[in-house]
mmCIF file of C-alpha atoms and ligand atoms in Angstrom:
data_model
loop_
_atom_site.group_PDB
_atom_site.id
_atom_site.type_symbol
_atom_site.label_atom_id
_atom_site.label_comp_id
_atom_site.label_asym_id
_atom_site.label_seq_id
_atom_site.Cartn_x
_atom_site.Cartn_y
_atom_site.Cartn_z
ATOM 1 C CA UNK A 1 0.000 0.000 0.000
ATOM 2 C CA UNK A 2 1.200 3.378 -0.781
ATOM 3 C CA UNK A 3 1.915 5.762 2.299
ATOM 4 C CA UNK A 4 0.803 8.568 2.793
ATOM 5 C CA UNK A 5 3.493 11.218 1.077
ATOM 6 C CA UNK A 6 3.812 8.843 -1.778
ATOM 7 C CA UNK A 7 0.683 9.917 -3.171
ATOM 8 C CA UNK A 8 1.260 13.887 -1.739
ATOM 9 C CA UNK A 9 -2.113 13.678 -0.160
ATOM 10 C CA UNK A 10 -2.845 11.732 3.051
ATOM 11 C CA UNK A 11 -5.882 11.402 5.578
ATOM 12 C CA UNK A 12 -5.419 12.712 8.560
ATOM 13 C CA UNK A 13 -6.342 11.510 12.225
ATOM 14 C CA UNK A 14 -9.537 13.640 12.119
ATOM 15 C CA UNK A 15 -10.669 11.787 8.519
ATOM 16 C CA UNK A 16 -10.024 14.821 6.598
ATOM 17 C CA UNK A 17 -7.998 14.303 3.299
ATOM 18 C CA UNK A 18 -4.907 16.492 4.184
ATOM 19 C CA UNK A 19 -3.081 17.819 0.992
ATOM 20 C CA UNK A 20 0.803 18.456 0.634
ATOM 21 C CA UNK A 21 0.648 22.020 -0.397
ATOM 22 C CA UNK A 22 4.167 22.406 -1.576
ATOM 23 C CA UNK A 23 3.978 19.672 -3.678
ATOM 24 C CA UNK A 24 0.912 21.315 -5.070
ATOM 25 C CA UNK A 25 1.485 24.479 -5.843
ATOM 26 C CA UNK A 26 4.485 23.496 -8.003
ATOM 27 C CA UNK A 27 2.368 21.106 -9.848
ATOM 28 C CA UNK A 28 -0.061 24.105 -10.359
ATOM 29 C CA UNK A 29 2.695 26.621 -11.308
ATOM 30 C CA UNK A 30 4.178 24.222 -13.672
ATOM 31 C CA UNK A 31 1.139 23.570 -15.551
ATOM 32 C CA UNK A 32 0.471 27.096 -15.710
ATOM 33 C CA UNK A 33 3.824 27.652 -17.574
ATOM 34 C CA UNK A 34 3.633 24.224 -19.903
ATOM 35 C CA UNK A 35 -0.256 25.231 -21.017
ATOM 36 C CA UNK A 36 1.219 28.644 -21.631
ATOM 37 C CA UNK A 37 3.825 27.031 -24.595
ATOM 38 C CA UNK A 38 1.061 25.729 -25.906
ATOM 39 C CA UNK A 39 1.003 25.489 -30.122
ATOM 40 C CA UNK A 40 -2.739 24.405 -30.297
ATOM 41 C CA UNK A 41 -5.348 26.625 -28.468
ATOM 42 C CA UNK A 42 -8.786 25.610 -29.720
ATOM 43 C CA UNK A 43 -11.765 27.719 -31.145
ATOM 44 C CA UNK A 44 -13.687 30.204 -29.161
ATOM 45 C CA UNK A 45 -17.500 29.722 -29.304
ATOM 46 C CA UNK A 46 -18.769 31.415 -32.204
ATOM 47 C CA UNK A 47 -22.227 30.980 -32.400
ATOM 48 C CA UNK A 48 -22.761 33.279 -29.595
ATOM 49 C CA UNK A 49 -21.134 36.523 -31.427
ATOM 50 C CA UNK A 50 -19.602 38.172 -28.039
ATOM 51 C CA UNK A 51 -17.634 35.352 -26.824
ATOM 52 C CA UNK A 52 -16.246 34.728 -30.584
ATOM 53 C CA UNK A 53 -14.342 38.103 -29.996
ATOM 54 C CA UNK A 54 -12.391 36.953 -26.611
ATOM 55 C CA UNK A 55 -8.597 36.035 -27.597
ATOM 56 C CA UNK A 56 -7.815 32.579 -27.273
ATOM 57 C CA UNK A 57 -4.732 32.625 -25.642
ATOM 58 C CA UNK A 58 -5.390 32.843 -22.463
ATOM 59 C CA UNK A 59 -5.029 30.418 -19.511
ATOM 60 C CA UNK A 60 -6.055 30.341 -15.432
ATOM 61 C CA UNK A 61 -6.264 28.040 -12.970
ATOM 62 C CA UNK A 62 -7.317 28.346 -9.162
ATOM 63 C CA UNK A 63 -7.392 25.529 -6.422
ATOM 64 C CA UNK A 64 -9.223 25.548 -3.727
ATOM 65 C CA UNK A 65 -8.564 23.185 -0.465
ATOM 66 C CA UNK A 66 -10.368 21.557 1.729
ATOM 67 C CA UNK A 67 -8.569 24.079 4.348
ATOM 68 C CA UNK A 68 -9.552 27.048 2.486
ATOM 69 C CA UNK A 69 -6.455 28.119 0.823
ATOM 70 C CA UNK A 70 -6.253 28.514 -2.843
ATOM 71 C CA UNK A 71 -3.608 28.034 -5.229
ATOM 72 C CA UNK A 72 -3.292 29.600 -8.816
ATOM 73 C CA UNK A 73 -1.454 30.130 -11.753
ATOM 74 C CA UNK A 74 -1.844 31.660 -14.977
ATOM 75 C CA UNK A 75 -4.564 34.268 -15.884
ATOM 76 C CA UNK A 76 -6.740 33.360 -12.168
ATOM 77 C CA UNK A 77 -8.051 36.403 -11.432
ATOM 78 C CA UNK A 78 -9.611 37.143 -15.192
ATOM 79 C CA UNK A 79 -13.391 36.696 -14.954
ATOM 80 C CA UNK A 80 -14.807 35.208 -17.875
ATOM 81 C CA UNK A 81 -18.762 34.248 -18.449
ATOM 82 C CA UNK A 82 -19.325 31.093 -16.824
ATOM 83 C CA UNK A 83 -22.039 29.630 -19.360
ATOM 84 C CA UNK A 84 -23.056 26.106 -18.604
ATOM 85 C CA UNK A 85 -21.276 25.804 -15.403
ATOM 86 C CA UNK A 86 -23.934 27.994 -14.646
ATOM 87 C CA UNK A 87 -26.103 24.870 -14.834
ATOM 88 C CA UNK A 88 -24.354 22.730 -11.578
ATOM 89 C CA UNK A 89 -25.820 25.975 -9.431
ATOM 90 C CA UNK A 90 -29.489 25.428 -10.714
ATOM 91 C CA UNK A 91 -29.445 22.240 -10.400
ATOM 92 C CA UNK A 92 -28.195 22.405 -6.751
ATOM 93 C CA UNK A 93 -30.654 24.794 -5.893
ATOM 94 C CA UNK A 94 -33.472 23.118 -7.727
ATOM 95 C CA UNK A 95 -32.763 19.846 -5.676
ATOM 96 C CA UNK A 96 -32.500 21.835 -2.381
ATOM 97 C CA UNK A 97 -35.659 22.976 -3.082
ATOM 98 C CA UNK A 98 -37.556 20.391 -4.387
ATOM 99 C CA UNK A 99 -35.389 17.134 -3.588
ATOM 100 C CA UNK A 100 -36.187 14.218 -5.881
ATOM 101 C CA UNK A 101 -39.454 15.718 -7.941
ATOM 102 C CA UNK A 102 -36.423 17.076 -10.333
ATOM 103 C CA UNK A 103 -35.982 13.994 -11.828
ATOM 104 C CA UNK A 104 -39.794 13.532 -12.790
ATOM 105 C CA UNK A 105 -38.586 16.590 -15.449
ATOM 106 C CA UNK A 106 -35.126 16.158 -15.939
ATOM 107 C CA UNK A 107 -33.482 12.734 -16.062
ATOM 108 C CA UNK A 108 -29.813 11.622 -15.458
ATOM 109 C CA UNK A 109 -28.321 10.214 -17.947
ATOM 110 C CA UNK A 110 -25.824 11.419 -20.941
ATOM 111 C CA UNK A 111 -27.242 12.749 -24.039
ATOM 112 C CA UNK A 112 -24.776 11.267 -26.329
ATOM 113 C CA UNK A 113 -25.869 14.197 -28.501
ATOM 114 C CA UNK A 114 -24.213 17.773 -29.002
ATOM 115 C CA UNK A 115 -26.093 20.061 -25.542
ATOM 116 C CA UNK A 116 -28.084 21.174 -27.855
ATOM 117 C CA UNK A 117 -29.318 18.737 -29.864
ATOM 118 C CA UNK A 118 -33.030 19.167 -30.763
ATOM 119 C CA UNK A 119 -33.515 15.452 -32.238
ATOM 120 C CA UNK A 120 -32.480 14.056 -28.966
ATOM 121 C CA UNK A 121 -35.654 16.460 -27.088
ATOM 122 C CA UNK A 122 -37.692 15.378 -29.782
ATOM 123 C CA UNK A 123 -36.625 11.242 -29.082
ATOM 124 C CA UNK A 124 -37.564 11.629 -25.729
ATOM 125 C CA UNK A 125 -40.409 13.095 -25.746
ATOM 126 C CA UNK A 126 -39.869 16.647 -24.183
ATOM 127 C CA UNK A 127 -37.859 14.967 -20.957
ATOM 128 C CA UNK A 128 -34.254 15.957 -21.498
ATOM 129 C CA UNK A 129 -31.772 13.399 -20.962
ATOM 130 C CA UNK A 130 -29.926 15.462 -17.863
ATOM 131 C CA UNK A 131 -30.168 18.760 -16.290
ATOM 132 C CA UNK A 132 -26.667 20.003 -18.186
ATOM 133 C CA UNK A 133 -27.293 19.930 -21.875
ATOM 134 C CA UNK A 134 -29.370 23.343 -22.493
ATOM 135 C CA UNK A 135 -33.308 21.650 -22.803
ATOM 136 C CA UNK A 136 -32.722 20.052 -19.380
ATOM 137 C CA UNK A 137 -31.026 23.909 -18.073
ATOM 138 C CA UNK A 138 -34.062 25.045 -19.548
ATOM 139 C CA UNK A 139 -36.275 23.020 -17.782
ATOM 140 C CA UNK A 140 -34.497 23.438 -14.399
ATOM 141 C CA UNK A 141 -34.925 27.132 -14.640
ATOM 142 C CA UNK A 142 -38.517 26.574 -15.436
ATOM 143 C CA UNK A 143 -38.553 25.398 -12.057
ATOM 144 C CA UNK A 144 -36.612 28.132 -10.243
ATOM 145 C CA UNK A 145 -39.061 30.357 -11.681
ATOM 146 C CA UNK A 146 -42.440 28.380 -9.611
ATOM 147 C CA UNK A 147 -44.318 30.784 -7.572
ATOM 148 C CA UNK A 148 -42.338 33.752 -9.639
ATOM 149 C CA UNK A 149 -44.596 36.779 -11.515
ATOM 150 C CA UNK A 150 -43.157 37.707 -14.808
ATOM 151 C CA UNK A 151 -41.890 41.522 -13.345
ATOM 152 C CA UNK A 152 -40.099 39.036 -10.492
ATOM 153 C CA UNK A 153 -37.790 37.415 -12.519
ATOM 154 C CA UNK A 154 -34.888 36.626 -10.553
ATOM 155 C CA UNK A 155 -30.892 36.519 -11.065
ATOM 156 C CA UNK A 156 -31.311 33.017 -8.393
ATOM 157 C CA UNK A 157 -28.293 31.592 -9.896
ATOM 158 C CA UNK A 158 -25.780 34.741 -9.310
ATOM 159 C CA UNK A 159 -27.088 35.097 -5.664
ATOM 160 C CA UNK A 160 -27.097 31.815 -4.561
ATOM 161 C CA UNK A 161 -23.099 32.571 -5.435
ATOM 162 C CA UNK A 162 -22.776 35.243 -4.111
ATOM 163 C CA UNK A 163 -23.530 33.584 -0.552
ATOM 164 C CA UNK A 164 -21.156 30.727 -1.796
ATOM 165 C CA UNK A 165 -18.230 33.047 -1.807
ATOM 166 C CA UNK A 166 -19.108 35.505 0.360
ATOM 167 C CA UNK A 167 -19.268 38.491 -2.128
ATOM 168 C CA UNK A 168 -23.071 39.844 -3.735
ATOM 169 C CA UNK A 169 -21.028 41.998 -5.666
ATOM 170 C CA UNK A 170 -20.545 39.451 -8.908
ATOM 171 C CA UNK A 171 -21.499 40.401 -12.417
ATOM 172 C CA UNK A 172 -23.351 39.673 -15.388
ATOM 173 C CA UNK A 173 -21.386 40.386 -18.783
ATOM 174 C CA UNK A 174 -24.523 42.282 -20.193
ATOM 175 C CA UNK A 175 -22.538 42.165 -23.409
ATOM 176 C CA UNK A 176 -22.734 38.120 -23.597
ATOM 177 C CA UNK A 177 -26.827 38.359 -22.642
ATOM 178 C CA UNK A 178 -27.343 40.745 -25.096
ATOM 179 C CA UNK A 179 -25.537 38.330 -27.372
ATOM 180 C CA UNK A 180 -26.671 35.482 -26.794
ATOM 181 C CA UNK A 181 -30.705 36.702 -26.808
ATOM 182 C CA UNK A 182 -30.154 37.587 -30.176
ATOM 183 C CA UNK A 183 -28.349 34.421 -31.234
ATOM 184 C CA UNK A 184 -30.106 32.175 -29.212
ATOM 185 C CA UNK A 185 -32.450 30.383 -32.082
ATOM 186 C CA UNK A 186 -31.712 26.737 -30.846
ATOM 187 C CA UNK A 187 -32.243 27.707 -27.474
ATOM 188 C CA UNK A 188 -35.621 29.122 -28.241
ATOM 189 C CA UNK A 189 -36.381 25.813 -30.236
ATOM 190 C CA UNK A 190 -36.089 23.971 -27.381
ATOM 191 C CA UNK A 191 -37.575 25.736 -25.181
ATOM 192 C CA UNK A 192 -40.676 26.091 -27.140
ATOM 193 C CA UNK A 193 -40.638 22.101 -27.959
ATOM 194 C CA UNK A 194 -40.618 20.962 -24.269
ATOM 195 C CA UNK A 195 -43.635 23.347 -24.003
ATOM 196 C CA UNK A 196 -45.112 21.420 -27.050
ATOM 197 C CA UNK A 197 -44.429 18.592 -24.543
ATOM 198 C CA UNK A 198 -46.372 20.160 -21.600
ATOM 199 C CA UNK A 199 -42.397 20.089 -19.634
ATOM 200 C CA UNK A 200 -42.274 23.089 -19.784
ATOM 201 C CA UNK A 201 -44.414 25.776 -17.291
ATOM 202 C CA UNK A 202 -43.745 29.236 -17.688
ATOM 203 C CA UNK A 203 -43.444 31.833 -21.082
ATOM 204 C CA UNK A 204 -40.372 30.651 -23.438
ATOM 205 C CA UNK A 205 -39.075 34.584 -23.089
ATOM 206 C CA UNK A 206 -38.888 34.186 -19.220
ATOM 207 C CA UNK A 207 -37.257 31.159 -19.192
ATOM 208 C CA UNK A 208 -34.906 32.248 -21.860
ATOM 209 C CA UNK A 209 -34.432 36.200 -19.710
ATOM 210 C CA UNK A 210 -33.454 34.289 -16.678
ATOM 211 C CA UNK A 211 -31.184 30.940 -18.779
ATOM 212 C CA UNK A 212 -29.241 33.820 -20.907
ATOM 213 C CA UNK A 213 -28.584 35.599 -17.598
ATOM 214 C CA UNK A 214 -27.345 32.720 -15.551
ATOM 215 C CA UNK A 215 -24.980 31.863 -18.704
ATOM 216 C CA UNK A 216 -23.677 35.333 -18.223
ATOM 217 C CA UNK A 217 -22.464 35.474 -14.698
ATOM 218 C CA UNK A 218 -18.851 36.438 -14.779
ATOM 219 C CA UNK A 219 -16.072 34.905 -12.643
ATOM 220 C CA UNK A 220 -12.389 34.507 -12.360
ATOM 221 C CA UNK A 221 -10.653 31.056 -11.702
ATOM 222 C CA UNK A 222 -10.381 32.491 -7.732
ATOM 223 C CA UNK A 223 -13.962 33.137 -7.530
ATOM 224 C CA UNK A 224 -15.016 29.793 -9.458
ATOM 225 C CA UNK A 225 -13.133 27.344 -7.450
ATOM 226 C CA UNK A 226 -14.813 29.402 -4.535
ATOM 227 C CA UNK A 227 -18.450 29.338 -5.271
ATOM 228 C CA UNK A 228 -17.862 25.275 -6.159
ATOM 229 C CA UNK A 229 -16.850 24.646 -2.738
ATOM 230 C CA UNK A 230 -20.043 23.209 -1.294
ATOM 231 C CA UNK A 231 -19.688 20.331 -3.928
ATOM 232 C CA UNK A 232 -16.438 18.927 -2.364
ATOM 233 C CA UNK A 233 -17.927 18.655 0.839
ATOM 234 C CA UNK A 234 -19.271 14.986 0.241
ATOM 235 C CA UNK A 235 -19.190 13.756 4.361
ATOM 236 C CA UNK A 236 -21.213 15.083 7.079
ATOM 237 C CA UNK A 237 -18.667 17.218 8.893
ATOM 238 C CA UNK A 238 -19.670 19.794 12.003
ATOM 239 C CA UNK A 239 -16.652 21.975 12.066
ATOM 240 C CA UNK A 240 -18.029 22.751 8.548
ATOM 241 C CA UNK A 241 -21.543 22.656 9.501
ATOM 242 C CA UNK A 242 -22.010 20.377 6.697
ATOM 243 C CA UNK A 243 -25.097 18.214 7.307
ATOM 244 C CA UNK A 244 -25.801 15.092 5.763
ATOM 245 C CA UNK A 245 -28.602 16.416 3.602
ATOM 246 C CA UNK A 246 -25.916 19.099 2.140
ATOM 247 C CA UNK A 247 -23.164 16.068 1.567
ATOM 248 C CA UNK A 248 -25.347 13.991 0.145
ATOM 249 C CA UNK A 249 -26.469 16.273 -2.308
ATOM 250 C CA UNK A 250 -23.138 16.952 -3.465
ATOM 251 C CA UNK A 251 -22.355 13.436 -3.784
ATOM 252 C CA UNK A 252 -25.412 13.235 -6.105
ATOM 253 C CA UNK A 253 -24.680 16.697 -8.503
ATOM 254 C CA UNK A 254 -20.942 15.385 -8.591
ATOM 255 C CA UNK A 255 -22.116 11.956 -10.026
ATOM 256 C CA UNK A 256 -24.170 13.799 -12.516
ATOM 257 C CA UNK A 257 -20.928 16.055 -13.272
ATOM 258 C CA UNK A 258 -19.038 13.022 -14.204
ATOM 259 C CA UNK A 259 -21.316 11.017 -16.324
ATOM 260 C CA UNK A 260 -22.728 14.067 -17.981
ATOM 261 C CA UNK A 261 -20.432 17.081 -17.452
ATOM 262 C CA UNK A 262 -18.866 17.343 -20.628
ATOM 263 C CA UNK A 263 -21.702 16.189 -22.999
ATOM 264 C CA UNK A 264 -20.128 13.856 -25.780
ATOM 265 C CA UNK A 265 -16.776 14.240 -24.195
ATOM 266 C CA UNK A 266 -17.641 12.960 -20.914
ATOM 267 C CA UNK A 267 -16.400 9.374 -21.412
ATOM 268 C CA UNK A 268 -12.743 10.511 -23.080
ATOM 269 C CA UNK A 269 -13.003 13.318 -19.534
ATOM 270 C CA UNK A 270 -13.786 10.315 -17.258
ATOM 271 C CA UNK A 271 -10.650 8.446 -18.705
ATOM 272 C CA UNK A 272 -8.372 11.187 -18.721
ATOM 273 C CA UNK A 273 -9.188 12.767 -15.750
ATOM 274 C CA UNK A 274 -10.963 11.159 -13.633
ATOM 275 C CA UNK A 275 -12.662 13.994 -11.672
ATOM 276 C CA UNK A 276 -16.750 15.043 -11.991
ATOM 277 C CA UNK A 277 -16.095 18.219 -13.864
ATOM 278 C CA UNK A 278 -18.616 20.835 -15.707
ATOM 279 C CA UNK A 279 -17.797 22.712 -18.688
ATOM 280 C CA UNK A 280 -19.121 25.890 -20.227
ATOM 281 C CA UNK A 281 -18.629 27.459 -23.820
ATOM 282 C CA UNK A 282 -17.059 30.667 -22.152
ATOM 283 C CA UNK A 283 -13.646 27.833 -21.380
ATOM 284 C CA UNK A 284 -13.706 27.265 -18.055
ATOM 285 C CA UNK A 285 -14.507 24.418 -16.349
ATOM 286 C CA UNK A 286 -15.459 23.560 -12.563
ATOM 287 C CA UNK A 287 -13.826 20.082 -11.348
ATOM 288 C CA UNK A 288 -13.971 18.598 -7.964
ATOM 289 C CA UNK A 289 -11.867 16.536 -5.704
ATOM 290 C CA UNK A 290 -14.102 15.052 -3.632
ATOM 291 C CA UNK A 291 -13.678 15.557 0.277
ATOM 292 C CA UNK A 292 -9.792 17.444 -1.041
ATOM 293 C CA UNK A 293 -10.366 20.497 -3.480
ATOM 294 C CA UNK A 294 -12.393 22.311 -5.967
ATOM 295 C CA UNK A 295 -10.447 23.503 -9.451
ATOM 296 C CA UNK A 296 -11.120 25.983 -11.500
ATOM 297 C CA UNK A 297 -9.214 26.470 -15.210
ATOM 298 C CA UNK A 298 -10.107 28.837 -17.862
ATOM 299 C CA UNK A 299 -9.003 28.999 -21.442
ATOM 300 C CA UNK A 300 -11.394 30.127 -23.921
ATOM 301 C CA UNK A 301 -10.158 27.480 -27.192
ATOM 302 C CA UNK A 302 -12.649 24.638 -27.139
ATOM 303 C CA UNK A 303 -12.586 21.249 -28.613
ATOM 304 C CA UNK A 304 -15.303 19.822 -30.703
ATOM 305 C CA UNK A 305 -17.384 18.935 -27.619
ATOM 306 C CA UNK A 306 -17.413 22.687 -26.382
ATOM 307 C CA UNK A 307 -15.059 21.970 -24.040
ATOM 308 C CA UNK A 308 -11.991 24.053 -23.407
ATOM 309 C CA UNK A 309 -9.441 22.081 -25.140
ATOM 310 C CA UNK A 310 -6.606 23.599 -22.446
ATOM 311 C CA UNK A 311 -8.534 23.260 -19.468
ATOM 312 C CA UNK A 312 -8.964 19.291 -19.749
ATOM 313 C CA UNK A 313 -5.309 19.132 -20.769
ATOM 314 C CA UNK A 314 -4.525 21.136 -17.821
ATOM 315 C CA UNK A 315 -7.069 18.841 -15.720
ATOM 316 C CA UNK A 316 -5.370 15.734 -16.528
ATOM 317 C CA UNK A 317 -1.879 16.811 -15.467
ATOM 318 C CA UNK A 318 -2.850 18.406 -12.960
ATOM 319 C CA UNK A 319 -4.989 14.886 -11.533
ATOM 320 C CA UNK A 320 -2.414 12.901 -12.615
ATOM 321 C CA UNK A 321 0.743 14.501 -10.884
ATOM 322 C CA UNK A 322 -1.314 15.172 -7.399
ATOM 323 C CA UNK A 323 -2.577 11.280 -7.494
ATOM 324 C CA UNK A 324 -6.511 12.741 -7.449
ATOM 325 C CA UNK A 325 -8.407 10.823 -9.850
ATOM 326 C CA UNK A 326 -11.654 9.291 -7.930
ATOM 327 C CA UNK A 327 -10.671 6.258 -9.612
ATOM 328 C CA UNK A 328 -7.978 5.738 -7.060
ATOM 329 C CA UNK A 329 -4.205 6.663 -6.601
ATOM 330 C CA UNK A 330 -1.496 4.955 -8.381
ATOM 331 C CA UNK A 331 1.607 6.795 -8.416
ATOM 332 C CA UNK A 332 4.829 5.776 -6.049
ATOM 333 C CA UNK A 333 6.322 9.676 -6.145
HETATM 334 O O1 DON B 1 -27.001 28.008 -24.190
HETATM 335 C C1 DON B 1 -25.866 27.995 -24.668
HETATM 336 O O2 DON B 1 -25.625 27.506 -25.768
HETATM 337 C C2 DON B 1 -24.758 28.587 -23.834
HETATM 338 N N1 DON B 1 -25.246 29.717 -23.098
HETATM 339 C C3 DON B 1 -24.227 27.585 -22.870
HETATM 340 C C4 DON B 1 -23.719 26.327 -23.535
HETATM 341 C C5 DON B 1 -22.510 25.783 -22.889
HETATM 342 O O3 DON B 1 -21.819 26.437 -22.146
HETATM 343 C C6 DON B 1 -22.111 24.402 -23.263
HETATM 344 N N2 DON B 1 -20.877 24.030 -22.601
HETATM 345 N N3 DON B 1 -19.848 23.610 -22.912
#
């Protein structure tokens, strides 16, 4: 069996998965200057006009420990439009609200279509495959939005992180909503086909105001590995007045993050990196060590999944050289 510093993270008397920060934050620092030679950056999302203009060639990553103390490299503190990652916060606080009715909705399996496929809504009848390809974000909002008049609409999304990381003051990048209402044809589709379905409650231009807006939300690497925090927090724990309800729950969304996470890509993620992880078509992507870290990384060049092409390469090395794939550690350092 390995010990303990073999693997540069260790559990500690009190059951808490201890990290060896030194060992981390030149892992981190190194990636940051290897992604930064990189020759092949990826394509910026350019169906949604406003992120098209952002230059590719940028990189950030932020790490968050279970003790609080982050560690980041590269372009960290940059905020960048969070898109899709958007979608683990609704879901978290449509499952805190309503607990398992979500899934008679929403189900939870991967799409094995593009996130915004329309013949896969169509296929299943109006019930999106999971809550992170855009029908099923769609849906989930729908549900935020119970109880809420249409002069209410509500940013619920941007406040609920705002209490995550301690600061209200977070923005919207009213460039990207402005954007992305007036390129958002597919979205509308969908949104008006799981109403054709009955799946879907409230007026397609609400659901859409309050979707775009949540896509929008604009954080750095610092602030994302922040406001992902509650999600690593898998065991019941009363110094961090975690209950069981809140671990469990994480558990759950962190399953969902790995099977589904990265749409098409989620398999080839799983294998490489081994971490539940959500992407969005701004480049960054939310990844969590279970009971150990949250990680942030940002670079705007996606692959042909929509993910950021640079932010899973960073992902893997950075998983592989600290041992932290949930699949189990391997490495004799
Ligand atoms: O609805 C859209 O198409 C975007 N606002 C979000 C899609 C997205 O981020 C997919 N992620 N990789």
């Amino acid at each position: 069996m390995l010990g303990p510093k073999e693997t540069g993270n260790f559990m500690a008397a009190n059951g808490k998965t201890d990290i060896d920060h030194e060992r981390l934050k030149k892992v981190v620092e190194g990636i940051a200057v290897e992604i930064r030679k990189a020759t092949e950056w990826g394509k910026a999302a350019d169906y949604i006009p406003e992120l098209a203009k952002i230059d590719t060639k940028q990189f950030g990553i932020a790490v968050l420990t279970r003790d609080g103390q982050t560690i980041a490299g590269g372009d960290a503190d940059t905020q960048f439009s969070i898109q899709s990652i958007s979608k683990v916060f609704a879901l978290a606080i449509a499952l805190k609200a309503k607990g398992e009715k979500v899934w008679k909705r929403v189900g939870k399996e991967p799409s094995g279509d593009p996130y915004n496929s329309i013949i896969d809504l169509e296929r299943h009848k109006g019930f999106p495959r999971n809550p992170f390809i855009n029908p099923g974000a769609l849906v989930v909002v729908d549900m935020l939005l119970e109880d809420r008049e249409r002069d209410d609409l509500p940013d619920t999304v941007r406040d609920f992180i705002g209490d995550m990381i301690g600061d209200h003051a977070i923005g919207i990048d009213e460039d990207v909503v402005k954007s992305e209402h007036i390129s958002g044809f597919t979205n509308k589709a969908l949104a008006n086909l799981a109403k054709s379905f009955g799946n879907l409650n409230h007026e397609v231009d609400d659901v859409m105001h309050v979707y775009v807006r949540q896509c929008a939300v604009a954080l750095s690497c610092r602030q994302l590995a922040a406001a992902g925090r509650f999600l690593m927090l898998d065991r019941e724990d009363i110094d961090d007045k975690v209950s069981k309800a809140d671990a469990e729950r994480a558990r759950r969304i962190n399953a969902v993050m790995l099977t589904c996470g990265q749409y098409d890509g989620s398999g080839d993620f799983a294998y490489r990196v081994g971490l539940p992880a959500k992407s969005g078509v701004g480049g960054g992507i939310l990844a969590v060590v279970p009971n150990t870290a949250t990680v942030a990384v940002w670079s705007p060049g996606l692959d042909d999944n929509g993910n950021s092409l640079l932010g899973t390469l960073a992902l893997e090395r950075l998983s592989q050289r600290m041992d932290w794939s949930i699949f189990g550690a391997v490495r004799r350092v």
